[in-house]
């Protein structure tokens, strides 16, 4: 059963795996439930698909539940998402009512499982009311916030905070995202799985085939952004940057995205993107199925530079994915991208299409530097953002909570 873990040793080192086993022993048999609002699409689902099997391999009885909602529910939760990342959106009381009713319905389904668990991780605001709806809970409940909460629209945060404040702890990706809450807050950045289809090594042949499949010219430099079609990812800004670069020397751009079942705005943003890209055959807008992990992997590898020009970003797994493949990233100077892109060292942080274009042109001219930055980028991810570090942080958090945050906790070998 520990075999899953051994497979990570070559990538992350034996010491890391030994630490996980040691911490896992303390939590043997603990019942752990993760709850979020979609099984496919977006970073949270991506992480849970990888995190759960590792926790299971460590002997924790771990499961993953997904709450269900209708279109109105996702409209409401997408508004939370946008407002918590700073948009001034007032949500009508009827929609909030519907949000609460949907959570009540989900609580009826999940109550037995959740109340019985030793640890419950609730991801993001969508399922946050479940805590209040499980009055006989016996375990520790943790609210795990993945979004950029640095400048939330206060009215909406006040509403969400009502559901969040009674948790035993919350987890944020960056210190800037933490809020005034009456419980301990932990900083745990997300991670990528080096062994997953999305990140594993691929043969040069597979990369070439993927290039051919999408009609990309191997002789023309390639920029890639992988993202849901979401305004915070600024796909229009990326197209504007590409125009500036392409004017000077022909350059291809791939914007690869797909749908998340809990994101109702995607179709609208995709339409705007198609319109902006129309008539330019060096811009390729790809709608990929949710399981296109190897395709995305190959596109990131085929890229000369990866772009993630977000305006707000909780973390940005796509940044880590690209850096792991030795690509310098030109990223929006915001949120979790700042944690990964060390400006002028592993990539560049930018605020405008002009800035992105300037940096891309510079790197395409200076291939030596491009490769050097790519090497450092890979190292930076290896040191900080692989899934084993993430699991270690979660295990430490659970042990800390179980021991009621005693100052000194002994973990015996
Ligand atoms: N992703 C994907 N298909 C797509 C778009 C994105 O598989 O069409 C993946 C992407 O590779 C990354 C995750 O979804 O692993 C997105 O996570 P990120 O943190 O970058 O952004 P989020 O969507 O959570 O805001």
Tab-separated table of C-alpha atoms and ligand atoms in Angstrom:
chain	number	residue	atom	x	y	z
A	1	UNK	CA	0.000	0.000	0.000
A	2	UNK	CA	2.993	2.253	0.554
A	3	UNK	CA	4.108	1.591	-3.021
A	4	UNK	CA	2.475	4.743	-4.297
A	5	UNK	CA	4.852	6.633	-2.063
A	6	UNK	CA	7.985	4.838	-3.230
A	7	UNK	CA	7.278	5.914	-6.782
A	8	UNK	CA	7.911	9.508	-5.675
A	9	UNK	CA	11.389	8.832	-4.322
A	10	UNK	CA	13.333	9.392	-7.557
A	11	UNK	CA	11.603	12.741	-8.115
A	12	UNK	CA	11.502	14.166	-4.577
A	13	UNK	CA	14.183	12.253	-2.678
A	14	UNK	CA	14.084	9.490	-0.090
A	15	UNK	CA	14.207	11.879	2.841
A	16	UNK	CA	10.972	13.598	1.915
A	17	UNK	CA	9.193	10.264	1.536
A	18	UNK	CA	10.561	9.105	4.908
A	19	UNK	CA	9.216	12.269	6.549
A	20	UNK	CA	5.785	11.627	5.076
A	21	UNK	CA	5.760	8.087	6.388
A	22	UNK	CA	6.806	9.279	9.816
A	23	UNK	CA	4.063	11.884	10.007
A	24	UNK	CA	1.549	9.498	8.455
A	25	UNK	CA	2.118	7.000	11.274
A	26	UNK	CA	0.845	9.499	13.825
A	27	UNK	CA	-2.408	9.826	11.910
A	28	UNK	CA	-2.960	6.150	11.014
A	29	UNK	CA	-6.619	5.393	10.353
A	30	UNK	CA	-7.764	8.996	10.802
A	31	UNK	CA	-10.896	9.685	8.800
A	32	UNK	CA	-10.322	12.657	6.515
A	33	UNK	CA	-12.885	14.152	4.133
A	34	UNK	CA	-12.236	16.833	1.528
A	35	UNK	CA	-15.225	18.731	0.118
A	36	UNK	CA	-15.276	21.023	-2.912
A	37	UNK	CA	-17.686	21.917	-5.700
A	38	UNK	CA	-16.309	20.308	-8.834
A	39	UNK	CA	-14.508	17.117	-9.712
A	40	UNK	CA	-13.078	18.481	-12.986
A	41	UNK	CA	-11.680	21.802	-14.072
A	42	UNK	CA	-9.671	24.310	-12.115
A	43	UNK	CA	-6.800	23.983	-9.723
A	44	UNK	CA	-8.628	22.628	-6.670
A	45	UNK	CA	-9.888	19.536	-8.468
A	46	UNK	CA	-6.471	19.089	-10.042
A	47	UNK	CA	-4.835	19.019	-6.595
A	48	UNK	CA	-7.414	16.773	-4.932
A	49	UNK	CA	-7.067	14.125	-7.634
A	50	UNK	CA	-3.424	13.757	-6.592
A	51	UNK	CA	-3.551	14.507	-2.878
A	52	UNK	CA	-6.205	11.943	-1.919
A	53	UNK	CA	-4.355	8.818	-3.176
A	54	UNK	CA	-1.181	9.863	-1.355
A	55	UNK	CA	-3.002	10.392	1.932
A	56	UNK	CA	-4.686	7.022	1.432
A	57	UNK	CA	-1.313	5.383	0.790
A	58	UNK	CA	-0.093	6.867	4.064
A	59	UNK	CA	-2.850	5.039	5.920
A	60	UNK	CA	-5.304	7.898	6.365
A	61	UNK	CA	-8.871	6.937	5.550
A	62	UNK	CA	-9.376	9.771	3.078
A	63	UNK	CA	-12.350	10.531	0.850
A	64	UNK	CA	-13.468	13.329	-1.461
A	65	UNK	CA	-17.025	14.622	-1.658
A	66	UNK	CA	-18.339	17.078	-4.227
A	67	UNK	CA	-21.389	19.209	-3.507
A	68	UNK	CA	-24.028	19.586	-6.207
A	69	UNK	CA	-25.823	22.706	-7.293
A	70	UNK	CA	-27.825	24.090	-10.175
A	71	UNK	CA	-27.040	27.027	-12.482
A	72	UNK	CA	-28.272	29.604	-9.950
A	73	UNK	CA	-26.028	28.142	-7.251
A	74	UNK	CA	-22.944	28.419	-9.469
A	75	UNK	CA	-23.956	31.904	-10.523
A	76	UNK	CA	-23.952	32.840	-6.858
A	77	UNK	CA	-20.660	31.130	-6.044
A	78	UNK	CA	-18.949	32.601	-9.119
A	79	UNK	CA	-20.079	36.002	-7.841
A	80	UNK	CA	-18.487	35.152	-4.465
A	81	UNK	CA	-15.310	34.246	-6.295
A	82	UNK	CA	-15.256	37.489	-8.264
A	83	UNK	CA	-16.216	39.663	-5.285
A	84	UNK	CA	-13.701	38.025	-2.942
A	85	UNK	CA	-11.028	38.751	-5.540
A	86	UNK	CA	-12.067	42.409	-5.476
A	87	UNK	CA	-14.986	43.008	-7.864
A	88	UNK	CA	-17.741	45.173	-6.384
A	89	UNK	CA	-20.652	42.820	-6.842
A	90	UNK	CA	-23.751	42.885	-4.668
A	91	UNK	CA	-25.438	39.525	-4.564
A	92	UNK	CA	-29.242	39.607	-4.351
A	93	UNK	CA	-30.688	38.111	-1.132
A	94	UNK	CA	-32.762	35.603	-3.123
A	95	UNK	CA	-29.566	34.184	-4.614
A	96	UNK	CA	-27.987	33.948	-1.140
A	97	UNK	CA	-31.126	32.140	0.037
A	98	UNK	CA	-30.694	29.697	-2.809
A	99	UNK	CA	-27.009	29.249	-1.910
A	100	UNK	CA	-27.953	28.370	1.650
A	101	UNK	CA	-30.788	26.049	0.590
A	102	UNK	CA	-28.398	24.203	-1.755
A	103	UNK	CA	-25.962	23.745	1.093
A	104	UNK	CA	-28.779	22.450	3.326
A	105	UNK	CA	-29.682	19.881	0.681
A	106	UNK	CA	-26.050	18.797	0.355
A	107	UNK	CA	-25.675	18.656	4.126
A	108	UNK	CA	-28.569	16.191	4.310
A	109	UNK	CA	-26.636	13.881	1.980
A	110	UNK	CA	-23.232	14.311	3.577
A	111	UNK	CA	-24.026	14.850	7.269
A	112	UNK	CA	-23.304	11.318	8.468
A	113	UNK	CA	-19.921	11.213	6.719
A	114	UNK	CA	-18.880	14.683	7.797
A	115	UNK	CA	-19.990	14.512	11.406
A	116	UNK	CA	-18.102	11.276	11.845
A	117	UNK	CA	-14.822	12.435	10.273
A	118	UNK	CA	-11.712	13.291	12.277
A	119	UNK	CA	-10.729	16.036	9.847
A	120	UNK	CA	-12.872	17.861	7.306
A	121	UNK	CA	-11.267	20.124	4.711
A	122	UNK	CA	-13.769	22.472	3.111
A	123	UNK	CA	-12.371	24.048	-0.039
A	124	UNK	CA	-13.353	27.614	-0.907
A	125	UNK	CA	-16.652	29.367	-0.154
A	126	UNK	CA	-19.050	27.077	-2.062
A	127	UNK	CA	-19.435	24.420	0.687
A	128	UNK	CA	-18.502	26.714	3.621
A	129	UNK	CA	-21.974	26.591	5.303
A	130	UNK	CA	-21.671	22.813	5.793
A	131	UNK	CA	-19.989	23.339	9.148
A	132	UNK	CA	-23.001	25.166	10.558
A	133	UNK	CA	-25.209	22.397	9.168
A	134	UNK	CA	-23.352	19.583	10.936
A	135	UNK	CA	-24.027	20.382	14.598
A	136	UNK	CA	-22.845	17.016	15.906
A	137	UNK	CA	-19.423	17.134	14.309
A	138	UNK	CA	-16.684	15.463	16.286
A	139	UNK	CA	-13.616	16.257	14.199
A	140	UNK	CA	-11.556	19.306	13.371
A	141	UNK	CA	-12.813	21.402	10.466
A	142	UNK	CA	-10.464	23.398	8.265
A	143	UNK	CA	-11.496	26.019	5.728
A	144	UNK	CA	-9.033	25.912	2.838
A	145	UNK	CA	-9.203	29.115	0.796
A	146	UNK	CA	-7.604	28.915	-2.655
A	147	UNK	CA	-8.521	32.358	-3.903
A	148	UNK	CA	-6.794	35.712	-3.744
A	149	UNK	CA	-8.435	37.253	-0.712
A	150	UNK	CA	-6.026	40.180	-0.430
A	151	UNK	CA	-8.607	42.884	-1.265
A	152	UNK	CA	-12.070	41.355	-1.002
A	153	UNK	CA	-15.227	43.343	-1.583
A	154	UNK	CA	-16.054	43.812	2.090
A	155	UNK	CA	-19.798	43.268	1.919
A	156	UNK	CA	-19.449	39.848	0.347
A	157	UNK	CA	-16.530	38.872	2.581
A	158	UNK	CA	-18.635	39.772	5.655
A	159	UNK	CA	-21.298	37.368	4.430
A	160	UNK	CA	-18.859	34.538	3.666
A	161	UNK	CA	-16.977	35.163	6.910
A	162	UNK	CA	-20.148	34.338	8.865
A	163	UNK	CA	-19.864	30.769	7.581
A	164	UNK	CA	-16.120	30.543	7.990
A	165	UNK	CA	-15.414	32.019	11.408
A	166	UNK	CA	-16.425	28.949	13.434
A	167	UNK	CA	-13.945	26.635	11.747
A	168	UNK	CA	-11.055	25.306	13.819
A	169	UNK	CA	-8.508	26.699	11.377
A	170	UNK	CA	-8.157	28.150	7.946
A	171	UNK	CA	-5.472	27.751	5.318
A	172	UNK	CA	-4.344	30.357	2.810
A	173	UNK	CA	-1.721	30.226	0.089
A	174	UNK	CA	-0.069	33.591	0.875
A	175	UNK	CA	0.241	35.826	3.960
A	176	UNK	CA	-1.483	38.674	2.059
A	177	UNK	CA	-4.634	36.577	1.750
A	178	UNK	CA	-5.164	35.995	5.456
A	179	UNK	CA	-8.039	37.783	7.178
A	180	UNK	CA	-9.120	38.635	10.662
A	181	UNK	CA	-10.603	35.383	11.922
A	182	UNK	CA	-11.002	33.988	15.432
A	183	UNK	CA	-8.984	30.838	14.794
A	184	UNK	CA	-5.436	29.875	13.773
A	185	UNK	CA	-4.526	30.540	10.170
A	186	UNK	CA	-1.937	28.485	8.303
A	187	UNK	CA	-0.001	29.271	5.149
A	188	UNK	CA	0.231	26.338	2.777
A	189	UNK	CA	0.838	27.008	-0.894
A	190	UNK	CA	-0.485	24.478	-3.409
A	191	UNK	CA	1.633	22.125	-5.462
A	192	UNK	CA	1.925	20.011	-8.574
A	193	UNK	CA	2.405	16.282	-8.909
A	194	UNK	CA	5.602	15.506	-10.827
A	195	UNK	CA	4.329	12.011	-11.706
A	196	UNK	CA	0.936	12.982	-13.087
A	197	UNK	CA	0.048	12.931	-16.780
A	198	UNK	CA	0.145	16.717	-16.640
A	199	UNK	CA	3.753	16.883	-15.468
A	200	UNK	CA	5.550	13.621	-16.208
A	201	UNK	CA	8.375	13.549	-18.751
A	202	UNK	CA	7.219	13.077	-22.336
A	203	UNK	CA	9.149	11.878	-25.348
A	204	UNK	CA	10.183	14.476	-27.907
A	205	UNK	CA	8.032	12.547	-30.338
A	206	UNK	CA	4.858	13.079	-28.335
A	207	UNK	CA	5.585	16.797	-28.138
A	208	UNK	CA	6.158	16.940	-31.888
A	209	UNK	CA	2.954	15.018	-32.577
A	210	UNK	CA	0.959	17.401	-30.405
A	211	UNK	CA	2.478	20.357	-32.233
A	212	UNK	CA	1.454	18.799	-35.532
A	213	UNK	CA	-2.036	17.939	-34.312
A	214	UNK	CA	-2.765	21.622	-33.710
A	215	UNK	CA	-1.034	22.864	-36.848
A	216	UNK	CA	1.804	24.624	-35.005
A	217	UNK	CA	4.931	25.497	-36.967
A	218	UNK	CA	8.106	24.216	-35.232
A	219	UNK	CA	10.118	27.015	-36.844
A	220	UNK	CA	8.090	29.855	-35.330
A	221	UNK	CA	8.441	30.705	-31.614
A	222	UNK	CA	5.507	29.576	-29.492
A	223	UNK	CA	3.886	31.278	-26.516
A	224	UNK	CA	1.343	29.292	-24.499
A	225	UNK	CA	-1.196	30.233	-21.848
A	226	UNK	CA	-3.288	27.446	-20.311
A	227	UNK	CA	-6.318	28.705	-18.408
A	228	UNK	CA	-10.018	28.502	-17.942
A	229	UNK	CA	-11.679	31.252	-19.972
A	230	UNK	CA	-11.994	33.667	-17.106
A	231	UNK	CA	-11.490	37.437	-17.039
A	232	UNK	CA	-9.063	37.217	-14.114
A	233	UNK	CA	-6.770	35.216	-16.422
A	234	UNK	CA	-6.806	38.126	-18.887
A	235	UNK	CA	-6.859	36.161	-22.160
A	236	UNK	CA	-7.611	39.376	-24.068
A	237	UNK	CA	-4.487	40.952	-22.582
A	238	UNK	CA	-2.494	37.958	-23.783
A	239	UNK	CA	-3.854	38.370	-27.313
A	240	UNK	CA	-2.964	42.080	-27.164
A	241	UNK	CA	0.581	41.219	-26.027
A	242	UNK	CA	0.914	38.661	-28.795
A	243	UNK	CA	-0.084	41.262	-31.391
A	244	UNK	CA	2.765	43.491	-30.242
A	245	UNK	CA	5.301	40.669	-30.361
A	246	UNK	CA	4.065	39.289	-33.675
A	247	UNK	CA	4.404	42.709	-35.289
A	248	UNK	CA	8.162	42.587	-34.781
A	249	UNK	CA	8.750	38.904	-35.544
A	250	UNK	CA	6.219	36.159	-36.333
A	251	UNK	CA	5.230	34.341	-33.144
A	252	UNK	CA	2.531	31.778	-32.451
A	253	UNK	CA	0.173	31.912	-29.501
A	254	UNK	CA	-1.824	29.063	-28.022
A	255	UNK	CA	-4.596	29.850	-25.573
A	256	UNK	CA	-5.683	26.476	-24.236
A	257	UNK	CA	-8.689	26.221	-21.978
A	258	UNK	CA	-11.613	24.091	-21.026
A	259	UNK	CA	-14.719	24.245	-18.937
A	260	UNK	CA	-15.056	23.875	-15.197
A	261	UNK	CA	-18.500	22.607	-14.247
A	262	UNK	CA	-18.739	25.238	-11.527
A	263	UNK	CA	-17.838	28.190	-13.797
A	264	UNK	CA	-20.839	29.637	-15.655
A	265	UNK	CA	-18.952	32.578	-17.207
A	266	UNK	CA	-16.595	30.549	-19.379
A	267	UNK	CA	-18.709	30.521	-22.550
A	268	UNK	CA	-19.064	34.284	-22.527
A	269	UNK	CA	-15.357	34.921	-22.092
A	270	UNK	CA	-14.556	32.328	-24.774
A	271	UNK	CA	-16.765	34.252	-27.217
A	272	UNK	CA	-14.835	37.456	-26.529
A	273	UNK	CA	-11.566	35.590	-27.000
A	274	UNK	CA	-12.685	34.084	-30.327
A	275	UNK	CA	-13.673	37.506	-31.528
A	276	UNK	CA	-10.323	39.036	-30.565
A	277	UNK	CA	-8.424	36.159	-32.206
A	278	UNK	CA	-10.499	36.081	-35.411
A	279	UNK	CA	-8.547	36.462	-38.636
A	280	UNK	CA	-5.128	35.796	-37.088
A	281	UNK	CA	-3.964	32.312	-38.012
A	282	UNK	CA	-1.024	32.480	-35.628
A	283	UNK	CA	-3.400	32.615	-32.648
A	284	UNK	CA	-4.794	29.195	-31.742
A	285	UNK	CA	-7.666	29.041	-29.274
A	286	UNK	CA	-8.094	25.451	-28.096
A	287	UNK	CA	-11.083	24.106	-26.186
A	288	UNK	CA	-9.794	20.960	-24.537
A	289	UNK	CA	-11.694	18.183	-22.738
A	290	UNK	CA	-11.168	17.953	-18.963
A	291	UNK	CA	-8.872	14.942	-19.266
A	292	UNK	CA	-6.477	16.492	-21.809
A	293	UNK	CA	-3.618	16.401	-19.309
A	294	UNK	CA	-1.002	14.955	-21.641
A	295	UNK	CA	-1.975	17.408	-24.366
A	296	UNK	CA	-1.487	20.313	-21.968
A	297	UNK	CA	1.773	18.779	-20.790
A	298	UNK	CA	2.996	18.564	-24.402
A	299	UNK	CA	1.871	22.108	-25.223
A	300	UNK	CA	3.709	23.474	-22.183
A	301	UNK	CA	6.813	21.571	-23.304
A	302	UNK	CA	6.451	22.769	-26.890
A	303	UNK	CA	6.318	26.382	-25.728
A	304	UNK	CA	9.349	28.644	-25.814
A	305	UNK	CA	7.799	30.814	-23.112
A	306	UNK	CA	4.718	30.229	-20.996
A	307	UNK	CA	2.470	33.165	-20.190
A	308	UNK	CA	0.100	33.483	-17.228
A	309	UNK	CA	-0.964	37.077	-17.406
A	310	UNK	CA	-3.568	36.884	-14.630
A	311	UNK	CA	-4.904	40.013	-12.971
A	312	UNK	CA	-5.742	38.064	-9.794
A	313	UNK	CA	-4.457	34.612	-9.002
A	314	UNK	CA	-4.793	32.504	-5.858
A	315	UNK	CA	-1.766	30.437	-6.846
A	316	UNK	CA	-1.702	29.532	-10.522
A	317	UNK	CA	-0.881	25.854	-10.894
A	318	UNK	CA	-0.238	26.457	-14.568
A	319	UNK	CA	2.777	28.548	-13.581
A	320	UNK	CA	4.296	25.731	-11.530
A	321	UNK	CA	3.485	23.234	-14.294
A	322	UNK	CA	5.364	25.306	-16.867
A	323	UNK	CA	8.313	26.052	-14.600
A	324	UNK	CA	8.653	22.363	-13.774
A	325	UNK	CA	9.126	21.816	-17.507
A	326	UNK	CA	12.004	24.255	-17.521
A	327	UNK	CA	10.085	27.157	-19.040
A	328	UNK	CA	10.478	30.752	-17.963
A	329	UNK	CA	7.066	32.229	-17.183
A	330	UNK	CA	5.889	35.735	-17.928
A	331	UNK	CA	3.214	36.137	-15.292
A	332	UNK	CA	0.871	38.778	-13.960
A	333	UNK	CA	2.386	40.591	-10.973
A	334	UNK	CA	-0.247	39.315	-8.573
A	335	UNK	CA	-1.093	36.803	-5.838
A	336	UNK	CA	0.394	33.351	-6.059
A	337	UNK	CA	2.253	34.090	-9.270
A	338	UNK	CA	4.596	36.279	-7.220
A	339	UNK	CA	5.407	33.300	-5.062
A	340	UNK	CA	6.617	31.337	-8.056
A	341	UNK	CA	7.983	33.756	-10.588
A	342	UNK	CA	11.061	35.352	-9.077
A	343	UNK	CA	11.260	38.481	-11.211
A	344	UNK	CA	14.253	38.494	-13.601
A	345	UNK	CA	15.369	35.134	-12.183
A	346	UNK	CA	12.808	32.441	-13.015
A	347	UNK	CA	10.740	34.638	-15.315
A	348	UNK	CA	9.204	38.080	-15.405
A	349	UNK	CA	6.332	39.735	-13.556
A	350	UNK	CA	4.285	42.102	-15.695
A	351	UNK	CA	1.292	44.380	-15.364
A	352	UNK	CA	0.363	45.214	-18.950
A	353	UNK	CA	0.277	43.644	-22.422
A	354	UNK	CA	3.105	46.017	-23.340
A	355	UNK	CA	5.194	44.728	-20.426
A	356	UNK	CA	4.515	41.120	-21.394
A	357	UNK	CA	5.447	41.826	-25.021
A	358	UNK	CA	8.670	43.569	-24.025
A	359	UNK	CA	9.798	40.662	-21.836
A	360	UNK	CA	8.826	38.019	-24.389
A	361	UNK	CA	10.734	39.768	-27.163
A	362	UNK	CA	13.759	40.087	-24.900
A	363	UNK	CA	13.743	36.374	-24.026
A	364	UNK	CA	13.179	35.244	-27.602
A	365	UNK	CA	16.256	37.252	-28.523
A	366	UNK	CA	18.356	35.949	-25.653
A	367	UNK	CA	18.001	32.180	-25.935
A	368	UNK	CA	20.879	31.593	-23.524
A	369	UNK	CA	19.065	33.532	-20.840
A	370	UNK	CA	15.764	31.885	-21.652
A	371	UNK	CA	17.277	28.476	-20.962
A	372	UNK	CA	19.063	29.629	-17.830
A	373	UNK	CA	15.851	31.052	-16.400
A	374	UNK	CA	14.049	27.847	-17.322
A	375	UNK	CA	16.593	25.780	-15.400
A	376	UNK	CA	16.225	27.976	-12.331
A	377	UNK	CA	12.457	27.800	-12.660
A	378	UNK	CA	12.506	24.019	-12.530
A	379	UNK	CA	14.751	24.070	-9.473
A	380	UNK	CA	12.460	26.553	-7.724
A	381	UNK	CA	9.466	24.255	-8.187
A	382	UNK	CA	11.456	21.215	-7.097
A	383	UNK	CA	12.399	22.963	-3.883
A	384	UNK	CA	9.035	24.448	-3.008
A	385	UNK	CA	5.981	23.347	-4.918
A	386	UNK	CA	5.856	19.592	-5.338
A	387	UNK	CA	2.956	17.638	-3.902
A	388	UNK	CA	5.021	15.842	-1.271
A	389	UNK	CA	5.808	19.161	0.458
A	390	UNK	CA	2.100	19.947	0.301
A	391	UNK	CA	1.104	16.632	1.901
A	392	UNK	CA	3.764	17.127	4.580
A	393	UNK	CA	2.267	20.523	5.417
A	394	UNK	CA	-1.244	19.085	5.627
A	395	UNK	CA	-0.101	16.217	7.860
A	396	UNK	CA	1.688	18.649	10.163
A	397	UNK	CA	-1.416	20.813	10.303
A	398	UNK	CA	-3.606	17.849	11.237
A	399	UNK	CA	-1.185	16.672	13.906
A	400	UNK	CA	-0.999	20.207	15.282
A	401	UNK	CA	-4.773	20.510	15.466
A	402	UNK	CA	-5.202	17.099	17.031
A	403	UNK	CA	-2.666	18.028	19.706
A	404	UNK	CA	-4.435	21.341	20.203
A	405	UNK	CA	-1.402	23.260	18.976
A	406	UNK	CA	0.836	22.337	21.892
A	407	UNK	CA	4.114	24.131	21.654
A	408	UNK	CA	6.138	20.979	21.304
A	409	UNK	CA	4.932	17.860	19.542
A	410	UNK	CA	7.090	14.767	19.332
A	411	UNK	CA	6.836	12.610	16.280
A	412	UNK	CA	8.640	9.372	17.056
A	413	UNK	CA	10.284	7.233	14.385
B	1	LIG	N1	-6.400	23.083	-16.798
B	1	LIG	C1	-6.758	22.007	-17.574
B	1	LIG	N2	-7.455	22.244	-18.702
B	1	LIG	C2	-7.764	23.497	-19.113
B	1	LIG	C3	-7.394	24.602	-18.304
B	1	LIG	C4	-6.711	24.347	-17.145
B	1	LIG	O1	-6.473	20.855	-17.244
B	1	LIG	O2	-8.380	23.627	-20.164
B	1	LIG	C5	-5.662	22.814	-15.576
B	1	LIG	C6	-4.314	23.485	-15.507
B	1	LIG	O3	-3.332	22.716	-16.169
B	1	LIG	C7	-4.116	23.590	-14.005
B	1	LIG	C8	-5.527	23.807	-13.484
B	1	LIG	O4	-6.402	23.318	-14.479
B	1	LIG	O5	-3.639	22.361	-13.495
B	1	LIG	C9	-5.817	25.287	-13.256
B	1	LIG	O6	-5.303	25.685	-12.042
B	1	LIG	P1	-4.860	27.166	-11.753
B	1	LIG	O7	-4.427	27.211	-10.337
B	1	LIG	O8	-3.851	27.599	-12.780
B	1	LIG	O9	-6.157	28.056	-11.998
B	1	LIG	P2	-7.693	27.965	-11.502
B	1	LIG	O10	-8.440	27.415	-12.689
B	1	LIG	O11	-7.756	27.086	-10.305
B	1	LIG	O12	-8.070	29.389	-11.235
